[in-house]
């Protein structure tokens, strides 16, 4: 080993073997203590035999620790020492590379000395070995290996190899680009020419890189023309996903007209597809060239045509203004400009339509045949007053264009995976169980375990035993520690109870009562946990369970009543009592409408479970509660007020048996398991929605995807009311379009089934917007999407209820987004063919002034009346 390591870490001579005879126990002590420096000291003092001894132990140690720990956070401090131990002791370049990129080490705590330590630990390896390792490491980098980049780069620089064409290596270099030291970096000549070709440019490029590259251009280390061409080439290559900070670099360079004009075709090509900031930059450059009289006619036509299809109002307004100015300079461009204006007239934004109409009227005298046809055809979709202005200017009658609506079709519901077909498949599935666990995976494994445990118990035990022997029982945890986030451990616990019942019983002897209350685990979560625990008890006691009653027969979670009776009859024939929680869950999963013949058949059952099921089918299910929702404001951290949503159902009857009663009383607090909840109560959507309101509002600014439960919930049964409306309103207010889309899917499904709670949804949106829990602009976006999906009648009903709640009184400042809400209402009302009047709308429409709010109010009222 190298002198630098020895001098820094210990007064030992490199190569001495003071601990080589039994290094492993001492190394484990250092690793468990998180002592990276001590680990380097020990490894630096090992001889070849000592290194081999450590290398032989490391993989098994990692595997055992990973199985024992609930997650990486429980043993994070061990990662850096383990990394150094493997780098110093493993033999081949491939083995060291694989060790460096182990997934555990992505979470290690970085130390500025890591790269230096690795270099010193590898310095006594042959030069060819180190070059081979460096090449392998560059190629082996992955997106989430940012922590290892400094180590890899240090080895590449020291060995002097030319970096292979690994894009992730170049991305890491760009992230750390420093204009002060770049000129002396041996990587610069290799990577600088590829600067704008890096696939990971979007992840690595920010204002810091923009400033740095500008400095490199000013210092002469990068050629100005090459950088300009690189920026435009990359922006064109990426199109809609172009790297927006490149626009900042472009602005910093301050291009002259003589630099822009030869590249104007590239700027024109950016206009239709680039992000708005890049398109604005391109438009400014094209306008410079056009104003100087240097833009060809065909490029002008291509530019305005590309801009006209964009959705951004700012760009469209600028386009209308530019068309007027450009045609004023060159009248022969009128038809090209009118063609673009015709497209803009189709944008359902009133102020844009008015701007485009005014310009089209002004250009009528210059219009050729092509321009006249484009404008008069597009005018059919305009409001009556604008249509009349164009008709007068162009001297042609223009008929109103009929509105066409999408058909309203319910979204497809969730499906069930196939059952597990063999003991071997079950063993493979069990070995693959990880967090986060899906509800269908949970149900499938439980069902498969019970089925094959009864059909082929010995074969199943043999298939599971190799897995069970590798499990450290301590890693399964105790019941009292479980929450839904660790239900995957409970599922392992059930399998362990079947595979090793005696060992499992010993573990259970250390466990407290099975119904320990767990913080963060609500009543719907606990039902899954109780089902798992009663199976653990059954297997440990040697009991028999031929079939689970609650296994869903539908993706919504429902159980076909005929199938449930078949299962109950099978238990009676075997002389086996039903598991209580399994029975309760099965009855909760029954549909609401039961055929009389099924009720009659249930009356023939003789077991306690059979009689309970028969009573349920005869009408003994808990009554549907009435739910009241409201916004509660309270004082939070450091005195800041915040709002939370509360939902309170009417209490279930006192005689409702446990655990059913608590299911109808929502818990509180956030959960990451809401996707499971519809399967607990698939015939009680309103109750599930009430539970969701304790969790969804906290997710509206996150990426946890919890809102997507709404799309599945809508496919269940049972009344929908305030709780479902408030949950939908929260989902429609999510910051992410994909999560809002789930709420839209739910609304479309409910509308297609005639179940949309439109009045309650209008009230919910008004309350949540007023309390600043959701943003009106996001809700409007979701409502527009529902309109485009065919739910225009339901959307108009929601907006008709919502508008009077949000419209300002005389002299009151209007809420932001209100004009957009009226525009969305006009789109939905036109498709729905709605007629009528809203008194509150009439009052706003009658106000003087040309504000957009007043204009949209007049437009909507004219459409309705």
mmCIF file with all atom_site columns, C-alpha atoms in Angstrom, residues 18 35 52 122 167 179 182 306 345 371 412 421 423 436 440 447 453 483 499 505 524 526 559 581 615 656 659 777 822:
data_model
loop_
_atom_site.group_PDB
_atom_site.id
_atom_site.type_symbol
_atom_site.label_atom_id
_atom_site.label_alt_id
_atom_site.label_comp_id
_atom_site.label_asym_id
_atom_site.label_entity_id
_atom_site.label_seq_id
_atom_site.pdbx_PDB_ins_code
_atom_site.Cartn_x
_atom_site.Cartn_y
_atom_site.Cartn_z
_atom_site.occupancy
_atom_site.B_iso_or_equiv
_atom_site.pdbx_formal_charge
_atom_site.auth_seq_id
_atom_site.auth_comp_id
_atom_site.auth_asym_id
_atom_site.auth_atom_id
_atom_site.pdbx_PDB_model_num
ATOM 1  C CA . UNK A 1 18  ? 0.095   -7.084  11.691  1.00 0.00 ? 18  UNK A CA 1
ATOM 2  C CA . UNK A 1 35  ? -14.930 3.931   11.140  1.00 0.00 ? 35  UNK A CA 1
ATOM 3  C CA . UNK A 1 52  ? -8.233  -12.916 0.509   1.00 0.00 ? 52  UNK A CA 1
ATOM 4  C CA . UNK A 1 122 ? -5.270  0.649   -5.500  1.00 0.00 ? 122 UNK A CA 1
ATOM 5  C CA . UNK A 1 167 ? -22.499 9.337   -21.193 1.00 0.00 ? 167 UNK A CA 1
ATOM 6  C CA . UNK A 1 179 ? -14.050 27.438  -15.327 1.00 0.00 ? 179 UNK A CA 1
ATOM 7  C CA . UNK A 1 182 ? -11.065 23.436  -16.344 1.00 0.00 ? 182 UNK A CA 1
ATOM 8  C CA . UNK A 1 306 ? -45.634 27.136  -36.135 1.00 0.00 ? 306 UNK A CA 1
ATOM 9  C CA . UNK A 1 345 ? -59.268 32.014  -33.813 1.00 0.00 ? 345 UNK A CA 1
ATOM 10 C CA . UNK A 1 371 ? -56.389 34.181  -46.638 1.00 0.00 ? 371 UNK A CA 1
ATOM 11 C CA . UNK A 1 412 ? -61.694 0.676   -17.428 1.00 0.00 ? 412 UNK A CA 1
ATOM 12 C CA . UNK A 1 421 ? -50.405 -21.969 -10.128 1.00 0.00 ? 421 UNK A CA 1
ATOM 13 C CA . UNK A 1 423 ? -45.904 -24.299 -4.909  1.00 0.00 ? 423 UNK A CA 1
ATOM 14 C CA . UNK A 1 436 ? -43.572 -1.147  -1.379  1.00 0.00 ? 436 UNK A CA 1
ATOM 15 C CA . UNK A 1 440 ? -53.053 -7.425  -5.237  1.00 0.00 ? 440 UNK A CA 1
ATOM 16 C CA . UNK A 1 447 ? -54.632 -16.945 -1.365  1.00 0.00 ? 447 UNK A CA 1
ATOM 17 C CA . UNK A 1 453 ? -50.889 -25.423 2.005   1.00 0.00 ? 453 UNK A CA 1
ATOM 18 C CA . UNK A 1 483 ? -47.503 -0.464  10.265  1.00 0.00 ? 483 UNK A CA 1
ATOM 19 C CA . UNK A 1 499 ? -42.760 -23.163 6.573   1.00 0.00 ? 499 UNK A CA 1
ATOM 20 C CA . UNK A 1 505 ? -44.207 -20.116 17.531  1.00 0.00 ? 505 UNK A CA 1
ATOM 21 C CA . UNK A 1 524 ? -58.296 0.094   7.146   1.00 0.00 ? 524 UNK A CA 1
ATOM 22 C CA . UNK A 1 526 ? -55.096 -2.778  10.501  1.00 0.00 ? 526 UNK A CA 1
ATOM 23 C CA . UNK A 1 559 ? -66.322 -11.064 -3.694  1.00 0.00 ? 559 UNK A CA 1
ATOM 24 C CA . UNK A 1 581 ? -61.351 -11.432 10.441  1.00 0.00 ? 581 UNK A CA 1
ATOM 25 C CA . UNK A 1 615 ? -77.906 -12.617 8.191   1.00 0.00 ? 615 UNK A CA 1
ATOM 26 C CA . UNK A 1 656 ? -71.929 -3.281  14.949  1.00 0.00 ? 656 UNK A CA 1
ATOM 27 C CA . UNK A 1 659 ? -63.591 -4.808  13.839  1.00 0.00 ? 659 UNK A CA 1
ATOM 28 C CA . UNK A 1 777 ? -56.210 26.995  -11.798 1.00 0.00 ? 777 UNK A CA 1
ATOM 29 C CA . UNK A 1 822 ? -66.062 31.017  -16.876 1.00 0.00 ? 822 UNK A CA 1
#
